[in-house]
Coordinates of C-alpha atoms in Angstrom, one line a residue:
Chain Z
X1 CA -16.3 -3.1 22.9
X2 CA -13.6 -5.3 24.5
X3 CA -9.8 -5.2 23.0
X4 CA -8.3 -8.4 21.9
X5 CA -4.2 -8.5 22.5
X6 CA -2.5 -10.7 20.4
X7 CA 1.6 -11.4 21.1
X8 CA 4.2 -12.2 18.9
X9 CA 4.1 -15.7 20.3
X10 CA 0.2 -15.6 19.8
X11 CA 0.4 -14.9 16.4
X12 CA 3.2 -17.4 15.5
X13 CA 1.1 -20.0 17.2
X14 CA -1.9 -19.3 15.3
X15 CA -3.2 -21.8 12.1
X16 CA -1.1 -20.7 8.8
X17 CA -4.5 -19.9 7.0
X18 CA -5.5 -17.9 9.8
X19 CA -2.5 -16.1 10.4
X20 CA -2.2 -15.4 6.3
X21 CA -6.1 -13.8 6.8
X22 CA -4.9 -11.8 10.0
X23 CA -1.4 -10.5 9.0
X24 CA -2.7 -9.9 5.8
X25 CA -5.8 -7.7 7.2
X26 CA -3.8 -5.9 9.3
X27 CA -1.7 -3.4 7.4
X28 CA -5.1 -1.7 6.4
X29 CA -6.6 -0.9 2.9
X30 CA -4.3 -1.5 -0.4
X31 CA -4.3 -0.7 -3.7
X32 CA -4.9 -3.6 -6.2
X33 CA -3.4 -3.7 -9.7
X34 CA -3.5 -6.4 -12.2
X35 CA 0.5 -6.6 -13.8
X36 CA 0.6 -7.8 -17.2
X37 CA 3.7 -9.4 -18.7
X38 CA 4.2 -11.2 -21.8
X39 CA 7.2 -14.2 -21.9
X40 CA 10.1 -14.1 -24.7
X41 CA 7.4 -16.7 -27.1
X42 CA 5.1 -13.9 -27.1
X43 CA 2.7 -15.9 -24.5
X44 CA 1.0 -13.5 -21.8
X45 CA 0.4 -13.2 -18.5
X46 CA -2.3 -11.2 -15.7
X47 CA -1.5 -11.4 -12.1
X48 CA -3.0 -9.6 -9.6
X49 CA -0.9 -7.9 -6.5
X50 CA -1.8 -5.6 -3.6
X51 CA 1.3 -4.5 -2.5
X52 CA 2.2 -1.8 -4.5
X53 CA 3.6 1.4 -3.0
X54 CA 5.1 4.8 -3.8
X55 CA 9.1 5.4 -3.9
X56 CA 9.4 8.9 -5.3
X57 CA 7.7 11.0 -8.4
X58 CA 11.4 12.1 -9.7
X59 CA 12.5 9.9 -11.5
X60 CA 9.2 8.3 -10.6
X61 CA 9.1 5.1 -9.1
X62 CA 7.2 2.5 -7.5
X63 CA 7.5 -0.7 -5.6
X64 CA 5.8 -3.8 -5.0
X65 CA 6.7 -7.4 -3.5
X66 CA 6.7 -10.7 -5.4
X67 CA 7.0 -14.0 -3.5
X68 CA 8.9 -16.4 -5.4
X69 CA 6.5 -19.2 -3.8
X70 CA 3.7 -18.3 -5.6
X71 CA 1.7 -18.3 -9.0
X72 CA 3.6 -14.5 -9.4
X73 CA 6.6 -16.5 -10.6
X74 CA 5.7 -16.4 -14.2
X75 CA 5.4 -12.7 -13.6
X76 CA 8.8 -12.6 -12.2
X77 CA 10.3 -14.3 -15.0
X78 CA 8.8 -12.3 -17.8
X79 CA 9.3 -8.9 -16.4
X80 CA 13.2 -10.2 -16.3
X81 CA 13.3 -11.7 -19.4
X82 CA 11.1 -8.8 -21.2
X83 CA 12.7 -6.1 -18.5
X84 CA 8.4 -4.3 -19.1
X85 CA 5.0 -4.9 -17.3
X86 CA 2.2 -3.0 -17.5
X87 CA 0.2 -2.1 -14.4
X88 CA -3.5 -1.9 -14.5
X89 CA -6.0 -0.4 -11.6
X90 CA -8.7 -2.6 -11.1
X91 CA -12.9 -1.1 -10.9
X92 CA -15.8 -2.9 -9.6
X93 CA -16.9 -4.1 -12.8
X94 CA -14.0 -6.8 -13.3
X95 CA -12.8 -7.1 -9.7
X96 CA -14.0 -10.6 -9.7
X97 CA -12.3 -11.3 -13.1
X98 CA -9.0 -10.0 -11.4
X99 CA -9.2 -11.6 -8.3
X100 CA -9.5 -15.2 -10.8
X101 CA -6.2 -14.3 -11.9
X102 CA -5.3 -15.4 -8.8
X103 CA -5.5 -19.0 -9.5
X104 CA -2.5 -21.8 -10.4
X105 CA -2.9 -22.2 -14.3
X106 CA -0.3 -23.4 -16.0
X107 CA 2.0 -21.4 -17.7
X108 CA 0.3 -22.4 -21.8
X109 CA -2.7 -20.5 -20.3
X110 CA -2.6 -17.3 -20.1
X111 CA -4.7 -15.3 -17.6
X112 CA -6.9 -13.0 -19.9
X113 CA -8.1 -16.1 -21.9
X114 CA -8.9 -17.6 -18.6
X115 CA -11.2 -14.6 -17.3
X116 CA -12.1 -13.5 -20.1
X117 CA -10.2 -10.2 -19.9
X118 CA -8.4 -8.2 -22.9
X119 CA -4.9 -7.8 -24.3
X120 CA -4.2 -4.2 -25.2
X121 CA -0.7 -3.5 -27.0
X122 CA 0.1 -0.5 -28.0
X123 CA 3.8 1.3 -28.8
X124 CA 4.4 2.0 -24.7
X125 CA 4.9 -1.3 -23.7
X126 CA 6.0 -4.5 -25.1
X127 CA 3.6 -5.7 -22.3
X128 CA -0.1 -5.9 -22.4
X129 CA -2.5 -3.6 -20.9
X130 CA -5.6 -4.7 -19.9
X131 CA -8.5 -3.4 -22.0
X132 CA -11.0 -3.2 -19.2
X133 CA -9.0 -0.9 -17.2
X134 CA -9.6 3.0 -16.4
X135 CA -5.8 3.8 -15.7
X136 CA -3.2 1.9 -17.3
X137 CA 0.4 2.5 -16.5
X138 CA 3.8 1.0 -18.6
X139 CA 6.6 0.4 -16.4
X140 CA 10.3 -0.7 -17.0
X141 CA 12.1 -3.0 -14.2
X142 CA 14.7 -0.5 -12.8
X143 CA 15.7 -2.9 -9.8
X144 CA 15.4 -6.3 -7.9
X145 CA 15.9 -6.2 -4.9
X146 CA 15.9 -10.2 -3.0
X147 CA 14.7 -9.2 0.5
X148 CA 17.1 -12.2 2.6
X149 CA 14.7 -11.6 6.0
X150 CA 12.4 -13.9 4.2
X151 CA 13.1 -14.5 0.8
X152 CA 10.6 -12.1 -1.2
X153 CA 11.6 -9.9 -4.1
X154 CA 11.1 -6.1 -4.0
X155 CA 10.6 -4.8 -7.3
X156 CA 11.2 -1.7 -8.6
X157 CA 9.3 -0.3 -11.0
X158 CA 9.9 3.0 -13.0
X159 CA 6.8 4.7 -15.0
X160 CA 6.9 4.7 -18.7
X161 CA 3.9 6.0 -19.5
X162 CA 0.3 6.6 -18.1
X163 CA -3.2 6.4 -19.7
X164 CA -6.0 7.7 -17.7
X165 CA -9.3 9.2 -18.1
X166 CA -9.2 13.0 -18.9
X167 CA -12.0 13.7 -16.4
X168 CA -9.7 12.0 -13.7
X169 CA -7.1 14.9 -13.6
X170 CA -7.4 17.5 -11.8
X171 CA -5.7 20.7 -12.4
X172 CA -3.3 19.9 -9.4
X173 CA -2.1 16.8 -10.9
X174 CA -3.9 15.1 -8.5
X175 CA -6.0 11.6 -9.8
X176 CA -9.4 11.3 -8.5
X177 CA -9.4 7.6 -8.2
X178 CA -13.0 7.4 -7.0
X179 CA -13.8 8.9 -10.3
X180 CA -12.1 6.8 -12.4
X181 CA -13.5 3.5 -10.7
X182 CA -10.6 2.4 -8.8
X183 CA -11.2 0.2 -5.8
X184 CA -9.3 -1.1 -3.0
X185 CA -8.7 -4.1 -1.2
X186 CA -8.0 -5.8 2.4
X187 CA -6.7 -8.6 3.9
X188 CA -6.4 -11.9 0.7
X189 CA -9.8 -11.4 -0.6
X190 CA -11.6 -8.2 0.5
X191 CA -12.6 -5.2 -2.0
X192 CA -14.1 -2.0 -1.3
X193 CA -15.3 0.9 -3.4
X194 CA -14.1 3.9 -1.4
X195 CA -16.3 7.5 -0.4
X196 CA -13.9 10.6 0.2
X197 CA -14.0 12.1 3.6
X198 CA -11.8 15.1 2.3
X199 CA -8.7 16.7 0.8
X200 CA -6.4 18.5 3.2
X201 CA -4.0 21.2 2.1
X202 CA -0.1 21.0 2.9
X203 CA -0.3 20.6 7.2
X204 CA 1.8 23.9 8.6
X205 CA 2.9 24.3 12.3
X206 CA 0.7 27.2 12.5
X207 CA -1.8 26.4 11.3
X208 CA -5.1 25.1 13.2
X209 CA -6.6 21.6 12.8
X210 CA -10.2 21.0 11.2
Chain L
X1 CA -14.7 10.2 -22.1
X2 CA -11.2 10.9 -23.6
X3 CA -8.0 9.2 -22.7
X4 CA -4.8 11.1 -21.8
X5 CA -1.5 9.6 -22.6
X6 CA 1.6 10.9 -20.8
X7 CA 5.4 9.9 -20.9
X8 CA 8.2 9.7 -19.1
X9 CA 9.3 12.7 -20.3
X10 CA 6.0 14.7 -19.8
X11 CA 5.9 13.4 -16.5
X12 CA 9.7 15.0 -15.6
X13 CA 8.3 17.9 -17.6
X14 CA 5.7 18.4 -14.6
X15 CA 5.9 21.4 -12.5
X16 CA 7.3 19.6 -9.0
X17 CA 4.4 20.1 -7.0
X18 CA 1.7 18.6 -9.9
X19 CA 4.3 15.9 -10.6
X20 CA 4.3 15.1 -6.9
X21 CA 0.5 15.0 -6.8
X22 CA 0.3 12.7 -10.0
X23 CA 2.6 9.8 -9.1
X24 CA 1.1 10.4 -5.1
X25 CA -1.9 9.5 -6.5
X26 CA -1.4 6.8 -9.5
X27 CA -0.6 3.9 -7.5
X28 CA -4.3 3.0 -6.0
X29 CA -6.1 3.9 -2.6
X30 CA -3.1 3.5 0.3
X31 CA -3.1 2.4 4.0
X32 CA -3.1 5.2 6.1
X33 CA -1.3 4.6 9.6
X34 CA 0.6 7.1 12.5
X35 CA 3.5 5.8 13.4
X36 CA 4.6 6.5 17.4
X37 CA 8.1 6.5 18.5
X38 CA 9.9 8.2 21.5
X39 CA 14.0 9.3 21.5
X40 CA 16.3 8.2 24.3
X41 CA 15.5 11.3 26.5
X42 CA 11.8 10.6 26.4
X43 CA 10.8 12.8 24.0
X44 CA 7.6 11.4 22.1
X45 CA 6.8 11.6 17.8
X46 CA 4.2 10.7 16.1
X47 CA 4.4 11.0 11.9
X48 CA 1.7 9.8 9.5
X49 CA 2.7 7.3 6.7
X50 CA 1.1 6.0 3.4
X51 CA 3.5 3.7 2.6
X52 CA 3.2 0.8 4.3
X53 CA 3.0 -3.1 2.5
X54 CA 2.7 -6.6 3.6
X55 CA 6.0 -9.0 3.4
X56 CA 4.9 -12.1 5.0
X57 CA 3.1 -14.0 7.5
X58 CA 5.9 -15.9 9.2
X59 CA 7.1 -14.3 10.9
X60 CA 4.9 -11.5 10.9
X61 CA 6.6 -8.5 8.6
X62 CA 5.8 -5.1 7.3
X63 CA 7.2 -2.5 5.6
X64 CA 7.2 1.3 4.6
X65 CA 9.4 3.5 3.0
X66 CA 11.5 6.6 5.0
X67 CA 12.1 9.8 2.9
X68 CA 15.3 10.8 4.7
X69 CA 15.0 14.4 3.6
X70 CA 11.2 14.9 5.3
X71 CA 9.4 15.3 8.4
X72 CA 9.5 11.9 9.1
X73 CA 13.6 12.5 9.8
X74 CA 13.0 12.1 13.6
X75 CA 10.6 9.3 13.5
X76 CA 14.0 7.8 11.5
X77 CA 15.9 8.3 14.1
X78 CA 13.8 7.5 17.1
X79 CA 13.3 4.5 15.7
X80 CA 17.2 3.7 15.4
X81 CA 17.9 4.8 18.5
X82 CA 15.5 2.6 20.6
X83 CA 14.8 -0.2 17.9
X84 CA 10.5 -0.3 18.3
X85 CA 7.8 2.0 17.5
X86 CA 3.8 1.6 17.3
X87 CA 1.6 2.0 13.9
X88 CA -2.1 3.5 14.5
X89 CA -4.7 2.8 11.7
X90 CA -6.5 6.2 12.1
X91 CA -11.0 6.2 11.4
X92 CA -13.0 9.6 10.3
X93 CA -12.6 10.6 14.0
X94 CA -9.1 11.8 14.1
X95 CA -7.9 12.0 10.2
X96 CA -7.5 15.3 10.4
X97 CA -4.9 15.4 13.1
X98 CA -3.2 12.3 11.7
X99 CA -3.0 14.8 8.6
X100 CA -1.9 17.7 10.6
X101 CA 1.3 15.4 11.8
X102 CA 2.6 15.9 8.7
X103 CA 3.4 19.5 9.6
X104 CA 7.2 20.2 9.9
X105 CA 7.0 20.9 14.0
X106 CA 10.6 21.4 15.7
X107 CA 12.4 18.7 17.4
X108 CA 11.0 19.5 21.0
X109 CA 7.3 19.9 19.7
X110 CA 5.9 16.2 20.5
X111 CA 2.9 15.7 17.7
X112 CA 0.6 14.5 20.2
X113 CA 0.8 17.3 22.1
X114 CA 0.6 19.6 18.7
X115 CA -2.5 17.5 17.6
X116 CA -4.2 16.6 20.8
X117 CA -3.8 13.0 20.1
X118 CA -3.0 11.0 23.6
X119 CA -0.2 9.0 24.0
X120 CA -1.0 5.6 25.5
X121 CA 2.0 3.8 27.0
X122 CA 1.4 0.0 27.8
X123 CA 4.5 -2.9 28.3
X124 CA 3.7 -4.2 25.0
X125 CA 6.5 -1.0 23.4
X126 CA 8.8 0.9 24.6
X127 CA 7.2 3.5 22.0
X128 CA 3.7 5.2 22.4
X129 CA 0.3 4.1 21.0
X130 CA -2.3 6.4 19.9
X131 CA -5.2 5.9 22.2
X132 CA -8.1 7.7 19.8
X133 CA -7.0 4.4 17.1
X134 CA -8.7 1.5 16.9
X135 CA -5.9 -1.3 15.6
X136 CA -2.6 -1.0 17.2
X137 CA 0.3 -2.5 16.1
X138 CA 3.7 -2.7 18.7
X139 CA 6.8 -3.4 16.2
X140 CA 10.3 -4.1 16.6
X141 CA 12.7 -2.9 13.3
X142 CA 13.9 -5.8 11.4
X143 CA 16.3 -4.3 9.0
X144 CA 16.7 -1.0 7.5
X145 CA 17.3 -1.0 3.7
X146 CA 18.8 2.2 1.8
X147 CA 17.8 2.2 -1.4
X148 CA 20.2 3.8 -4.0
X149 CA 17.6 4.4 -6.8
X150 CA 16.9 7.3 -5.1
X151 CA 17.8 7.8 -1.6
X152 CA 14.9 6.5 -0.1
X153 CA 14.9 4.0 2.9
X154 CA 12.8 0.7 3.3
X155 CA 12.3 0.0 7.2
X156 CA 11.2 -3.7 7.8
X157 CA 9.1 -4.3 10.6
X158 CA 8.3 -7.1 13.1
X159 CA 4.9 -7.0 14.5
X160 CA 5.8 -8.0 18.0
X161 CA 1.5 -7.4 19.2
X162 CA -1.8 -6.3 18.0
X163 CA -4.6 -4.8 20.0
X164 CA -7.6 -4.3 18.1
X165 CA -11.7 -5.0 18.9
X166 CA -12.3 -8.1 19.6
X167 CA -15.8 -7.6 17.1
X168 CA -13.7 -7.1 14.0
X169 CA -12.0 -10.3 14.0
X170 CA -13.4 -12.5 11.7
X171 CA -13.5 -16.9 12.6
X172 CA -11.0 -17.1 9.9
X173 CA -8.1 -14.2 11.3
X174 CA -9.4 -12.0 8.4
X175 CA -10.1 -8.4 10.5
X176 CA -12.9 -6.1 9.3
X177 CA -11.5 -3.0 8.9
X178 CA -14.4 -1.0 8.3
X179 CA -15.8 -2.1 11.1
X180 CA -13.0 -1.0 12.9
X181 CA -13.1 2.3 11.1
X182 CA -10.0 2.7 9.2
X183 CA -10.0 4.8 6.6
X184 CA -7.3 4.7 3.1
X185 CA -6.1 7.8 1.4
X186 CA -4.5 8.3 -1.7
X187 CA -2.0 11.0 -3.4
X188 CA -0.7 13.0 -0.7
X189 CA -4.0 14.5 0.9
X190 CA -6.8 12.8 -0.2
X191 CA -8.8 10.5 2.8
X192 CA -11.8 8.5 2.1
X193 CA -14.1 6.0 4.0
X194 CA -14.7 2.2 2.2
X195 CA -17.7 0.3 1.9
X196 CA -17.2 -3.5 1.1
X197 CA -18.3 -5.0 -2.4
X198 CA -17.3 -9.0 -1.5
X199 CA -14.9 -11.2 0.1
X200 CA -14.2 -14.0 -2.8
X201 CA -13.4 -17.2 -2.1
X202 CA -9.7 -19.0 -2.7
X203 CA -9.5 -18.7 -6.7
X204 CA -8.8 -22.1 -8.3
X205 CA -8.3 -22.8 -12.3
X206 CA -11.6 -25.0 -12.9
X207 CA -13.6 -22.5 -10.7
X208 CA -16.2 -20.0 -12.7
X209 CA -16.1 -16.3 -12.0
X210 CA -19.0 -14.8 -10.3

């Protein structure tokens, strides 16, 4: 199998659509979560993202990347204005419904009407959950961060609250993900179920590999 | 199947270690990469990371979070001090000496040599590749970002080139990771293999799902 060597200049020279596929494959499998946000009229919102990523369990906190280019603005605006979101993993059965989120509807249309998804409220968030999903998490904005090297928005998010299946949880704390449906994604458009190879226990100097 | 429900306040009520495995594991399946630097007296390092996200196209940017206080110290420091490094996706072959990298090894103990990965040196970095991975990335560092939340750093990377096989890249730029082998993880321990469901096509408003 022959290796392909792409430069910096190679890339930059590449078609925008075609560099968005490759870039975007590139930093391997992601997690997928639909946010939902509601505006100050009480209109709401489903957006889905894929670049969510741990910042630290205590206080625990997450982070994930809005561009302000894109149809994440009305996100952007209502976590602001509302200062919640709820984040909601995403299983095979509505993947495509989540990926439709996607698309440029105005702001009078909200994204669970469109795809046929469901609103969930409950007392954790002044956001809605979606219904469909296996583990829902409510989140307050704890920080924006504008990220000048190119002009997207780090947001941080900190967890309110979790819902998630009880057969899930293991007695570790650890969340078996394959169990509760979750799937994953590559590149814009790709989604994967997942198989686990293994757990590992804590790596020690002494200790042999395999 | 019953649904659990837990706080913010039952989550800082966690034991540290089930806490750490419960937010490890809440935010979705995770790339998975090693990342290779070297220190000014040669010395190599080579540190697994979960953390990494996409920031944009053009120019070609990543990013991952430090955790000043870990393993990944030197790989912090090596990558100061000579301004590039390599990320590795890692496949079923190797994961568990990607995993074992995570062990707290002294200073003077290179990873590769602890692991039995092999160092590949080529003029695209001044850092070292992994030469068992299939999709290697040479970057330069951007910007470094402290974040105060909680002490945790963001390094922002250029992708500066990208060797991978030339029978995972798609017509379109997207790269087939499977293909390629790379595996996700998700909490702090947990590796697993994909298997593709679809690639969907650009989601537009007056579009139908499915």
């Amino acid at each position: 199998m022959s290796t392909l060597h792409f430069s910096h200049d190679n890339i930059l020279a590449f078609d925008k659509r075609y560099r968005a596929n490759f870039i975007n494959s590139l930093g391997g499998f992601k997690s997928l979560g639909l946010i939902g946000t509601v505006n100050t009229a009480g209109q709401t919102n489903l957006a889905v993202f894929n670049s969510f990523f741990h910042l630290g369990a205590h206080p625990p906190l997450f982070g994930f990347i809005i561009r302000p280019d894109s149809v994440d603005r009305h996100t952007l605006s209502n976590i602001e204005a509302i200062g919640e979101f709820t984040v909601n993993q995403v299983t095979e059965a509505f993947f495509k419904k989540a990926h439709q989120t996607s698309a440029r509807y105005p702001q009078d249309i909200s994204e669970f009407d469109a795809t046929g998804l469901t609103p969930l409220f409950n007392q954790a968030s002044k956001a809605p959950f979606v219904q469909e999903s296996h583990i829902q998490i409510a989140a307050s904005l704890a920080e924006r961060i504008n990220l000048a090297i190119n002009g997207t928005i780090l947001m941080i998010g900190k967890i309110e609250a979790v819902f998630l299946p009880e057969d899930c949880l293991g007695s570790d704390g650890f969340i078996d993900l394959e169990k509760a449906g979750t799937i994953a994604c590559s590149g814009l458009d790709s989604y994967h179920t997942t198989s686990r190879l293994a757990r590992l226990p804590y790596a020690k100097p002494e200790q042999p590999i395999g």
